[in-house]
Short mmCIF file of C-alpha atoms and ligand atoms in Angstrom, two decimals:
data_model
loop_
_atom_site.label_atom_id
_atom_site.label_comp_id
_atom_site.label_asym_id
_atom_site.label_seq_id
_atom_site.Cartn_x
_atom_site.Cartn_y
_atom_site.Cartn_z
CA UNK A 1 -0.17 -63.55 237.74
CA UNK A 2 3.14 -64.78 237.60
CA UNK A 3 5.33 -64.36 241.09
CA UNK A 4 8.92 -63.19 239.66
CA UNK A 5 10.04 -63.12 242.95
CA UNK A 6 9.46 -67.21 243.50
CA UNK A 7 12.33 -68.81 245.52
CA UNK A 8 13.57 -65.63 246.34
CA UNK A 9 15.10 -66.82 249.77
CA UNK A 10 16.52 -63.57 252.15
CA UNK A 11 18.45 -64.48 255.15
CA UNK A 12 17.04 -61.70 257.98
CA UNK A 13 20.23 -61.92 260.20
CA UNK A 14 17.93 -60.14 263.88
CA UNK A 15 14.72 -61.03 262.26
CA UNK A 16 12.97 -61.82 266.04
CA UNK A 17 13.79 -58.56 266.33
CA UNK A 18 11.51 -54.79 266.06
CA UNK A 19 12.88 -53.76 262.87
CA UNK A 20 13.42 -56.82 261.64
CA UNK A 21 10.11 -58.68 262.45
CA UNK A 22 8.60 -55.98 260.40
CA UNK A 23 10.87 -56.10 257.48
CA UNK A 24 10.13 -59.77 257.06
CA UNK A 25 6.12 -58.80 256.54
CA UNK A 26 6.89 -56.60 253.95
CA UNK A 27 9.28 -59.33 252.18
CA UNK A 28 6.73 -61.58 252.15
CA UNK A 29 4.00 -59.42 251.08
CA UNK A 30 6.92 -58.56 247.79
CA UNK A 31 7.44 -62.05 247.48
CA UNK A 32 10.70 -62.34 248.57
CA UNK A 33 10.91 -65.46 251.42
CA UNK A 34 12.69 -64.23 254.98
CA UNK A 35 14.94 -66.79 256.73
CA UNK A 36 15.42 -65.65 259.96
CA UNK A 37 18.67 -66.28 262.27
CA UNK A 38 19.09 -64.69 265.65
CA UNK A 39 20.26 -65.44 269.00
CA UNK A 40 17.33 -64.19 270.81
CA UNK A 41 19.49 -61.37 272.94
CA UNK A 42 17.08 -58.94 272.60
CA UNK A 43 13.96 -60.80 271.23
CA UNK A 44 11.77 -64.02 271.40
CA UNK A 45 11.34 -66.40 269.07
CA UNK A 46 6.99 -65.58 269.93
CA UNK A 47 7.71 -62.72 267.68
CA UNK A 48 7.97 -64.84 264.71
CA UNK A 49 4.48 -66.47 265.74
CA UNK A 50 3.07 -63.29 265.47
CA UNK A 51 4.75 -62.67 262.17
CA UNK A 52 2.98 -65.95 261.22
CA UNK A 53 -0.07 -64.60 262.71
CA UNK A 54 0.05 -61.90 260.50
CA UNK A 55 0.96 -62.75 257.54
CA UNK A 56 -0.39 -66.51 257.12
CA UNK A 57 3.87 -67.85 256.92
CA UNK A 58 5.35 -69.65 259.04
CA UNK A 59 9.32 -68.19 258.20
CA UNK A 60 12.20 -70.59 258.83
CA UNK A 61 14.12 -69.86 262.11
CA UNK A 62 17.71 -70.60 263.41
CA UNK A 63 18.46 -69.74 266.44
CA UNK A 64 22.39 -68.70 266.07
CA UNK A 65 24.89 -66.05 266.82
CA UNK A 66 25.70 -64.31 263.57
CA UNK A 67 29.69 -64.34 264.63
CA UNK A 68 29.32 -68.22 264.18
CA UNK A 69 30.97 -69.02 261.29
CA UNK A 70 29.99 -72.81 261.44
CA UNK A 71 26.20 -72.09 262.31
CA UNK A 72 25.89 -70.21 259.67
CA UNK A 73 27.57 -71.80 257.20
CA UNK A 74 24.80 -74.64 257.61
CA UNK A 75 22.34 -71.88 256.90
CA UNK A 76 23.83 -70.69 253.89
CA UNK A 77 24.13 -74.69 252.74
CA UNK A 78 20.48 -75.26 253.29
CA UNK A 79 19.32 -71.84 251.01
CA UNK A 80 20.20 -70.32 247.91
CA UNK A 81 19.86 -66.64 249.36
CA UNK A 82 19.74 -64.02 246.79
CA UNK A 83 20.65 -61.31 249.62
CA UNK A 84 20.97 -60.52 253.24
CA UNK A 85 19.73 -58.07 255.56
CA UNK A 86 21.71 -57.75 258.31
CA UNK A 87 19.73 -56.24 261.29
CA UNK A 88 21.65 -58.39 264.34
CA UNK A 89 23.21 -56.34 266.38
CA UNK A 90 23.37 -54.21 270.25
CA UNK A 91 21.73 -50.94 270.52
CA UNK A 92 21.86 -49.50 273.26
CA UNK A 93 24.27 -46.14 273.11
CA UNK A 94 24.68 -46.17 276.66
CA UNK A 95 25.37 -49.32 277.05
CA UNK A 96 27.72 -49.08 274.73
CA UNK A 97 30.24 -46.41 276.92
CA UNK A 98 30.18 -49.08 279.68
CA UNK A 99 30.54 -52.51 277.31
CA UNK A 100 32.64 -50.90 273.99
CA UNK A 101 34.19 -54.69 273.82
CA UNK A 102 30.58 -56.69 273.56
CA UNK A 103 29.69 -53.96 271.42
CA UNK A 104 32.64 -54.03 269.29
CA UNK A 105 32.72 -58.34 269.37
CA UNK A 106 28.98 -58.19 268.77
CA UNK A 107 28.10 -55.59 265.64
CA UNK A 108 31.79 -55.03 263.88
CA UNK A 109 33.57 -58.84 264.48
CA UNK A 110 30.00 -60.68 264.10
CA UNK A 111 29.65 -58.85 260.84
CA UNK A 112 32.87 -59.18 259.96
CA UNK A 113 32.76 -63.37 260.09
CA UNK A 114 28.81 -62.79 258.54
CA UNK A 115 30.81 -61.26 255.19
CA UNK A 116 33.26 -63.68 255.17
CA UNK A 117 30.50 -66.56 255.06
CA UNK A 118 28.94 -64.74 252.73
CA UNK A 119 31.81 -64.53 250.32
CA UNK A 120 33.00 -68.03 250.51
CA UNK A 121 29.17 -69.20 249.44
CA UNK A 122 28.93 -66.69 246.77
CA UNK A 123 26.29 -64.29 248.39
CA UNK A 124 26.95 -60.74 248.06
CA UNK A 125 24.10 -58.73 248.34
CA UNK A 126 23.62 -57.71 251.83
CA UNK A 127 21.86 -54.72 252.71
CA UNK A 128 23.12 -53.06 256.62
CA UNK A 129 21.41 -51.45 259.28
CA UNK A 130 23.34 -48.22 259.60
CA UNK A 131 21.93 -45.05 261.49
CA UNK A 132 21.74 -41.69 261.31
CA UNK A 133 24.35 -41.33 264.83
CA UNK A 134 26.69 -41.46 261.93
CA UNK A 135 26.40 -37.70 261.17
CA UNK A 136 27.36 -37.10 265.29
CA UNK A 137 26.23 -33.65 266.12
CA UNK A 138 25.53 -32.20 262.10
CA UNK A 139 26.65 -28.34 261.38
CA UNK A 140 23.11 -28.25 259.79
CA UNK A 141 19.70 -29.93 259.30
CA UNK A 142 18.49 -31.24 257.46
CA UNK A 143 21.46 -34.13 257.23
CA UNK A 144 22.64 -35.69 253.46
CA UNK A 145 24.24 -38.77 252.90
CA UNK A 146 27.33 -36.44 251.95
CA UNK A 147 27.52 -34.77 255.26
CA UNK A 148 30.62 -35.94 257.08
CA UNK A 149 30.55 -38.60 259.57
CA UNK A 150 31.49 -38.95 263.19
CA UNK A 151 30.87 -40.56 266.32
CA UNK A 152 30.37 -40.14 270.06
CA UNK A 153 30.19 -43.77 271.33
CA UNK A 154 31.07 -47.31 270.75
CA UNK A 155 27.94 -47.72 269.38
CA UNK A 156 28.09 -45.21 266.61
CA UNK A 157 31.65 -46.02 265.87
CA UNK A 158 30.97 -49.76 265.36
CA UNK A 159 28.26 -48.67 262.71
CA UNK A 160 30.57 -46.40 260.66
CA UNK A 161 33.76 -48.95 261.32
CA UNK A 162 30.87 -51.62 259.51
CA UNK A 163 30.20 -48.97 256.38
CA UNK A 164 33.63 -48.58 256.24
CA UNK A 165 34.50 -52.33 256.16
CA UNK A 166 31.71 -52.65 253.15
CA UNK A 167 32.81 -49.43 251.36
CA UNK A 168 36.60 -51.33 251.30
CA UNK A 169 35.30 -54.54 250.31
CA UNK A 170 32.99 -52.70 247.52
CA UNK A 171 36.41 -51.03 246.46
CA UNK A 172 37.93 -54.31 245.61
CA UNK A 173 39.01 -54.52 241.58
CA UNK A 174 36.18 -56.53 239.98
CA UNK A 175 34.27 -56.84 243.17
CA UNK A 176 31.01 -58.70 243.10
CA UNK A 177 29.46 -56.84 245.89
CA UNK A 178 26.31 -54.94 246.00
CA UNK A 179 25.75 -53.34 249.30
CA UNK A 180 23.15 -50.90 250.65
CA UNK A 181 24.08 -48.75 253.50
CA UNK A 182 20.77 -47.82 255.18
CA UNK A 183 21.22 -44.77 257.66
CA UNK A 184 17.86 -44.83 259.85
CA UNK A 185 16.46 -41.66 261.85
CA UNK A 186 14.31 -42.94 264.78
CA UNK A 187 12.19 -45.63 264.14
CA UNK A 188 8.76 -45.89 266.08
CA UNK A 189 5.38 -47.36 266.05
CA UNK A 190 4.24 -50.75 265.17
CA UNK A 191 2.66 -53.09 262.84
CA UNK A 192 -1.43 -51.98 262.61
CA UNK A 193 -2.11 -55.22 264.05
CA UNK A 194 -1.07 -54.28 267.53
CA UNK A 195 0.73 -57.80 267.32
CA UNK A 196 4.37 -57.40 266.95
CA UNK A 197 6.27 -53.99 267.89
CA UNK A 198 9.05 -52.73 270.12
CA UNK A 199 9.79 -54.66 273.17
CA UNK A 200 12.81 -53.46 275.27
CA UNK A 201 14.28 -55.09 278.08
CA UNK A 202 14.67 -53.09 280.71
CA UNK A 203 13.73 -49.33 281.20
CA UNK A 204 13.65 -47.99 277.51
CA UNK A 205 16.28 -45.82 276.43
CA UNK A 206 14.26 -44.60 273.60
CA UNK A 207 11.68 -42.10 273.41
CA UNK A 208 8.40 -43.52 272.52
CA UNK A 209 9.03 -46.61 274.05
CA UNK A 210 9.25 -44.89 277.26
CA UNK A 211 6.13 -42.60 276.33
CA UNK A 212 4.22 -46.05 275.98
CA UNK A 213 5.07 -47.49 278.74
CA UNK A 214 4.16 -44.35 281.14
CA UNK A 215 1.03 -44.17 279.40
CA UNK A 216 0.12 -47.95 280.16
CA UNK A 217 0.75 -47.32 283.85
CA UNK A 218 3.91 -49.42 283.75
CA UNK A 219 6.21 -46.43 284.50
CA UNK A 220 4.94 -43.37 286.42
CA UNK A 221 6.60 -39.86 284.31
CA UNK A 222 8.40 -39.45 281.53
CA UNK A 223 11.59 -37.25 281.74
CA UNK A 224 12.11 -34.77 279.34
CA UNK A 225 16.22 -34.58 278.69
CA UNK A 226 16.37 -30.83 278.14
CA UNK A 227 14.03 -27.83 277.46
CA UNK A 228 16.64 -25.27 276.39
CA UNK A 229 17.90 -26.45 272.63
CA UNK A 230 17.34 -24.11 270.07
CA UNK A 231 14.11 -25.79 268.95
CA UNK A 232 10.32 -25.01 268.48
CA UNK A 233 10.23 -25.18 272.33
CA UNK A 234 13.21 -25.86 273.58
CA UNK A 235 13.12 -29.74 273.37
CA UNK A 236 15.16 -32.12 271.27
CA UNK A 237 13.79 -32.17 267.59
CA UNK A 238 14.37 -35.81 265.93
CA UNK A 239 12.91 -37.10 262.44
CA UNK A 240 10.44 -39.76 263.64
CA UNK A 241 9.60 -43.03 261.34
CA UNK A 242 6.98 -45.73 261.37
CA UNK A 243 8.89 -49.28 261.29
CA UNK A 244 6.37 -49.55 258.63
CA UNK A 245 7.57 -47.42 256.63
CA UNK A 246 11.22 -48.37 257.23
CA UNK A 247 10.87 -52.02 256.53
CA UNK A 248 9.43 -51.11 252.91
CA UNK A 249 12.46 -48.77 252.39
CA UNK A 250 14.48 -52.38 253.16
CA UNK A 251 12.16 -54.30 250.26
CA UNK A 252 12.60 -51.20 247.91
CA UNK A 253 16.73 -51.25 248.69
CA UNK A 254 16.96 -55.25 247.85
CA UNK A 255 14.55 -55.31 244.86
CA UNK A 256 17.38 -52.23 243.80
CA UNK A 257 20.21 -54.76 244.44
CA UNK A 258 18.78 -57.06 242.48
CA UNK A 259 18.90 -55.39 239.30
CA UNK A 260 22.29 -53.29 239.95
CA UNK A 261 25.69 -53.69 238.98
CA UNK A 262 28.58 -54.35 242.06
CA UNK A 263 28.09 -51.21 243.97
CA UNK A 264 28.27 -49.36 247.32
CA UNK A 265 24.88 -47.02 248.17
CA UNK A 266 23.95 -45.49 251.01
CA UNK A 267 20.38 -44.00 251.89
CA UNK A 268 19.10 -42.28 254.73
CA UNK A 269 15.66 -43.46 255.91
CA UNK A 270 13.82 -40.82 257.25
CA UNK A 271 10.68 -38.48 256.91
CA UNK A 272 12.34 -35.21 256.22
CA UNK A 273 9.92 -33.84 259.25
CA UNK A 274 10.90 -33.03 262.86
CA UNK A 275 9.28 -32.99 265.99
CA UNK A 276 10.09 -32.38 269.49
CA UNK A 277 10.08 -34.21 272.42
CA UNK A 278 6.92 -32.14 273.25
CA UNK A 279 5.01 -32.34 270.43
CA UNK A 280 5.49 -36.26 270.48
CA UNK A 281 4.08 -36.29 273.72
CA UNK A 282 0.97 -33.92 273.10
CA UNK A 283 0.20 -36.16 269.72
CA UNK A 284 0.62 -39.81 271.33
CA UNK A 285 -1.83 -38.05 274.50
CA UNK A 286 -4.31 -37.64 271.48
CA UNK A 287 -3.77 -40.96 269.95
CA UNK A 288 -4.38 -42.64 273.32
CA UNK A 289 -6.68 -40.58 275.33
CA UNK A 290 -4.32 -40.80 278.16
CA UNK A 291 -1.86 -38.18 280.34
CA UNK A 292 1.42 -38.83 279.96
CA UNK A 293 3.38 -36.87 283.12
CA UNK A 294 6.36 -35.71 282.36
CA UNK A 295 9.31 -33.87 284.39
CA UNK A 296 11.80 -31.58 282.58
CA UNK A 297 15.39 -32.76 283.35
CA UNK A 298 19.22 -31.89 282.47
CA UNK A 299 20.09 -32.46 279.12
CA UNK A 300 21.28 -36.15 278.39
CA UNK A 301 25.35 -36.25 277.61
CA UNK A 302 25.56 -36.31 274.03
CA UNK A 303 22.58 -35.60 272.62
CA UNK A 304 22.39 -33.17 269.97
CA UNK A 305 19.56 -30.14 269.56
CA UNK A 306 17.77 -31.28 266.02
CA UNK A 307 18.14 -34.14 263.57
CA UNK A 308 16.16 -35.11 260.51
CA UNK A 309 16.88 -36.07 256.90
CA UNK A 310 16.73 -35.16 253.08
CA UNK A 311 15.47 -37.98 252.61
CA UNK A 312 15.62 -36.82 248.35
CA UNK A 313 18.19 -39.50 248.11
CA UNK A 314 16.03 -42.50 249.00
CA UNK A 315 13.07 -40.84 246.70
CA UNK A 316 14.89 -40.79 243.59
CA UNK A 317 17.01 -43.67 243.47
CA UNK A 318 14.99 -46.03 245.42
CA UNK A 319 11.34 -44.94 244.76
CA UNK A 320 10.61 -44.90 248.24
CA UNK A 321 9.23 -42.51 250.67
CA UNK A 322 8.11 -42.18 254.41
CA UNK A 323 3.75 -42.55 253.81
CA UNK A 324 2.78 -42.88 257.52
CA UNK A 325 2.72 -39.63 259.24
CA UNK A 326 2.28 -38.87 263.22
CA UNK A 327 -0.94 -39.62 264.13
CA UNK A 328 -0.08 -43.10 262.32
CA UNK A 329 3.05 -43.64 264.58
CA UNK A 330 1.50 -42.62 267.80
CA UNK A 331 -2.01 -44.41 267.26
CA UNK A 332 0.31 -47.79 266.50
CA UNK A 333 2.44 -47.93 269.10
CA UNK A 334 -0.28 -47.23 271.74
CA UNK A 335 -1.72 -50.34 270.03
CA UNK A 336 0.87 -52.18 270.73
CA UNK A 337 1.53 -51.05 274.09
CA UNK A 338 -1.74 -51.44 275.22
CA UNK A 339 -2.45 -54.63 273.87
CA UNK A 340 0.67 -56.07 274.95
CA UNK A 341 0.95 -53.95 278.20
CA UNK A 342 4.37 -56.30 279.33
CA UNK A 343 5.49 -56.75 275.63
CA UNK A 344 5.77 -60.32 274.27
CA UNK A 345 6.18 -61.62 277.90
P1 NAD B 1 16.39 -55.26 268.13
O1 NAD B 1 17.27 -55.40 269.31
O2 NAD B 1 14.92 -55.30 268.34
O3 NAD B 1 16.76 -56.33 267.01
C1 NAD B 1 18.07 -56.80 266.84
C2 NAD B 1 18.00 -58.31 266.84
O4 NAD B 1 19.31 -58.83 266.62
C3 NAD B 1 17.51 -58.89 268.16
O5 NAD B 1 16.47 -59.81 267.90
C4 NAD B 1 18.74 -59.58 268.75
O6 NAD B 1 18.38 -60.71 269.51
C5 NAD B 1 19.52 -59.92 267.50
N1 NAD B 1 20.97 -60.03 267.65
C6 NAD B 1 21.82 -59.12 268.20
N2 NAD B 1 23.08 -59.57 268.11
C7 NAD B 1 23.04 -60.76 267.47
C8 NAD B 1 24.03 -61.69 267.05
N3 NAD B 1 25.32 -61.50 267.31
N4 NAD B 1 23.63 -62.81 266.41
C9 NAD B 1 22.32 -63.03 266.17
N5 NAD B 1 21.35 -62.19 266.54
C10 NAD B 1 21.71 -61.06 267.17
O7 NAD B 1 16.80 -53.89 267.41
P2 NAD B 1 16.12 -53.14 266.19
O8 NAD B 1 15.58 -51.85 266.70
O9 NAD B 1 15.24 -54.05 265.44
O10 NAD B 1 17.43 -52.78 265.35
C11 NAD B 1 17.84 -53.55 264.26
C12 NAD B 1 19.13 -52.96 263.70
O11 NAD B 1 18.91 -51.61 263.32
C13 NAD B 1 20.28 -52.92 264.70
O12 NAD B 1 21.47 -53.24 264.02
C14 NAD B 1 20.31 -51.49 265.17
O13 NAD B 1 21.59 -51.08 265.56
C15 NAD B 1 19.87 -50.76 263.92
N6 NAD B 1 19.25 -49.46 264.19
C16 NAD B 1 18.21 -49.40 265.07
C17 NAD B 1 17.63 -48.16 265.35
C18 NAD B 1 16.53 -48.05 266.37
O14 NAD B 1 16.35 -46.96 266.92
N7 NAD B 1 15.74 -49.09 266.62
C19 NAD B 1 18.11 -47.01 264.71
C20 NAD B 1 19.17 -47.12 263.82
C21 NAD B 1 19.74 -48.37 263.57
C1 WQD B 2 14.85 -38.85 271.14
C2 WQD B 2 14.64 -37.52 271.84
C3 WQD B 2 16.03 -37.23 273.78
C4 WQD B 2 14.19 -40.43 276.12
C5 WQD B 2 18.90 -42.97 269.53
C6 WQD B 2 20.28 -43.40 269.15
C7 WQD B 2 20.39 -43.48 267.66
C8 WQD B 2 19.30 -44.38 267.07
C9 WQD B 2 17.95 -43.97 267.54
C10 WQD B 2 20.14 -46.59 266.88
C11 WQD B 2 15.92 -36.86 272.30
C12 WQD B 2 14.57 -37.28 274.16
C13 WQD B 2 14.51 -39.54 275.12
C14 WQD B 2 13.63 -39.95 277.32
C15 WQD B 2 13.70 -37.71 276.42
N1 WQD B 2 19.44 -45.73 267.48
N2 WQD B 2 14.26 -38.20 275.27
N3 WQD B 2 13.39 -38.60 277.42
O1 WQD B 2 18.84 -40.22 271.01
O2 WQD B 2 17.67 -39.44 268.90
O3 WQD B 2 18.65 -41.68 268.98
O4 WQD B 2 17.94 -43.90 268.98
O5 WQD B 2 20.87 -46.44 265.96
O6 WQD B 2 21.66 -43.98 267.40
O7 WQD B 2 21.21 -42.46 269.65
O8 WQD B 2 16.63 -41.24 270.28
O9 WQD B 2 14.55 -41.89 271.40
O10 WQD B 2 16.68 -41.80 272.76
O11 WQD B 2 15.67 -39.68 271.96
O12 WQD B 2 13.46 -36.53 276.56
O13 WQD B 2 13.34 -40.70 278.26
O14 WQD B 2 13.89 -37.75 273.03
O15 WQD B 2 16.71 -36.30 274.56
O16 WQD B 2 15.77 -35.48 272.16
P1 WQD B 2 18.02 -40.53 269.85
P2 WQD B 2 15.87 -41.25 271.65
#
């Protein structure tokens, strides 16, 4: 069979990292060929092996902070990229209060200089990690892509200051941009391999991560941020999705790209299903045959009751929706977690 997607190079701007490690196996397996930069912040470059442990590729790395122009410009002179996905950037909400400069520097100024590259070597499909913290605390669920947008914390407002930044450069008369806004809900699990999934530094902000890691023995309870919403039981409701799943919704966005006129779309990448804190923890207790303690806390500052997607959107115009459900999720990050009980150290 003939591969139409030959020489199809991608540059994977955070491809070391969770999200993007995955995204790169499902580029490959479209035929599209990921060329990865990052400055290993919040990854290491052994992710990549496994990538090439997986998937039988060895993908090209650079090791190179996205807000340098120079660095990249030798990228861009060594490829003819027919798109970028730009997953580089900090995370951490938190983090964000107490840094809002590195935050700021890192995700909006970095992405700003990543465009500009971009433009000046005639590149201008670029697809951008967005997230669903746009929508701040939504008057309903579940959340469209024409709900209004608003933020809480540096973090959120450097992704919506980035959409806005494409949306004006998308505006521009006879504009050859074609940009897909992706909004994600909360990404979890890993690849079915058990050899590449999330690794955070630190103590995990994140749910699951933090479910994994008391369920290895690495951390002794889990606390449980609130049992009062006005959910099933009381706990915070989010829409859950396998990194699986989300890195195809990345392959089904660029193959979109490919074929469409300038544009500016935006997608949310979710299920369109919520679960609670509670139930996440009863199903990944199943999954692993382990007791996960927990300890019911105060609410976290500025977390919201319920979150989840139409994901109708994504379905329609992209042909893509969320396959893996729960047990999936749970059963593949306990993989992970157990067969890499310290991550990729
Ligand atoms: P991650 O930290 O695992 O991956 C991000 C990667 O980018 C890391 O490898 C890091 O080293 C690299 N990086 C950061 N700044 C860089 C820079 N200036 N230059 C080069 N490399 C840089 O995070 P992830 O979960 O894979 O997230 C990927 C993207 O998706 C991020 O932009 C994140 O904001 C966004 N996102 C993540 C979630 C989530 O819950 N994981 C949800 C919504 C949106
Ligand atoms: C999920 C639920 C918590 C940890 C964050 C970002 C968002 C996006 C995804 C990047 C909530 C509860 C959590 C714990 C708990 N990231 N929880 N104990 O807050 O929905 O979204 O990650 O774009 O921008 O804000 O995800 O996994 O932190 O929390 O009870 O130790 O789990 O209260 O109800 P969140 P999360």
């Amino acid at each position: 069979m003939v591969n139409t997607n030959a020489q199809k190079f991608v540059l994977v701007t955070g491809g070391a990292g969770y999200i993007g490690t995955h995204t790169c196996i499902e580029l490959l397996a479209a035929g599209y060929q990921p060329v990865v930069v990052d400055n290993l912040c919040n990854s290491r470059e052994i992710s990549l092996d496994r990538v090439a442990a997986i998937s039988g590729v060895k993908i090209p790395f650079y090791s190179l902070d996205v807000g340098n122009a120079e660095a990249l410009r030798e990228v861009f002179s060594r490829y003819d990229f027919v798109g970028v996905l730009h997953f580089a950037g900090l995370k951490a909400v938190g983090e964000s209060v107490t840094q809002p400069l590195r935050y700021y520097q890192n995700n909006v100024a970095a992405t700003l200089v990543l465009a500009q590259v971009m433009q000046e070597c005639g590149v201008e499909r670029l697809i951008f990690s967005s997230s669903a913290t746009v929508y701040g605390d939504p008057a309903s669920v579940p959340i469209s892509e024409d709900f209004p947008t608003s933020t809480t914390n540096p973090y959120g407002a450097s992704k919506l200051m980035v959409e806005d930044i494409l949306r004006d450069v998308c505006k521009v008369p006879n504009s050859g941009w074609k940009v897909c806004l992706l909004r994600y809900f909360n990404p979890v699990g890993a690849h079915i391999s058990g050899l590449i999934g999330e690794d955070p530094s630190g103590t995990p902000n994140n749910l699951m991560p933090y479910v994994s890691q008391v369920a290895v023995g690495k951390l002794k309870q889990l606390g449980v941020f609130g049992d009062d919403y006005d959910t099933i039981d009381g706990t915070g409701v989010r829409d859950y999705i396998h990194v699986v799943d989300l890195a195809i919704g990345h392959v089904k966005a660029l193959d979109k790209l490919m074929t469409e006129q300038p544009c500016c779309l935006t997608y949310n990448l979710g299920t369109g299903s919520g679960y609670s804190v509670l139930q996440m923890v009863k199903a990944f207790e199943q999954a692993a045959g382990v007791c996960v303690p927990y300890k019911v806390m105060p609410r976290r500052a500025g977390d919201i009751a319920q979150c989840y997607a139409d994901p109708v959107m994504a379905r329609d115009e992209l042909g893509w929706t969320a396959e893996l459900g729960l047990e999936r999720m749970v059963a593949d990050s306990w993989r992970w977690q157990s067969n890499n009980p310290k991550g990729y150290e």
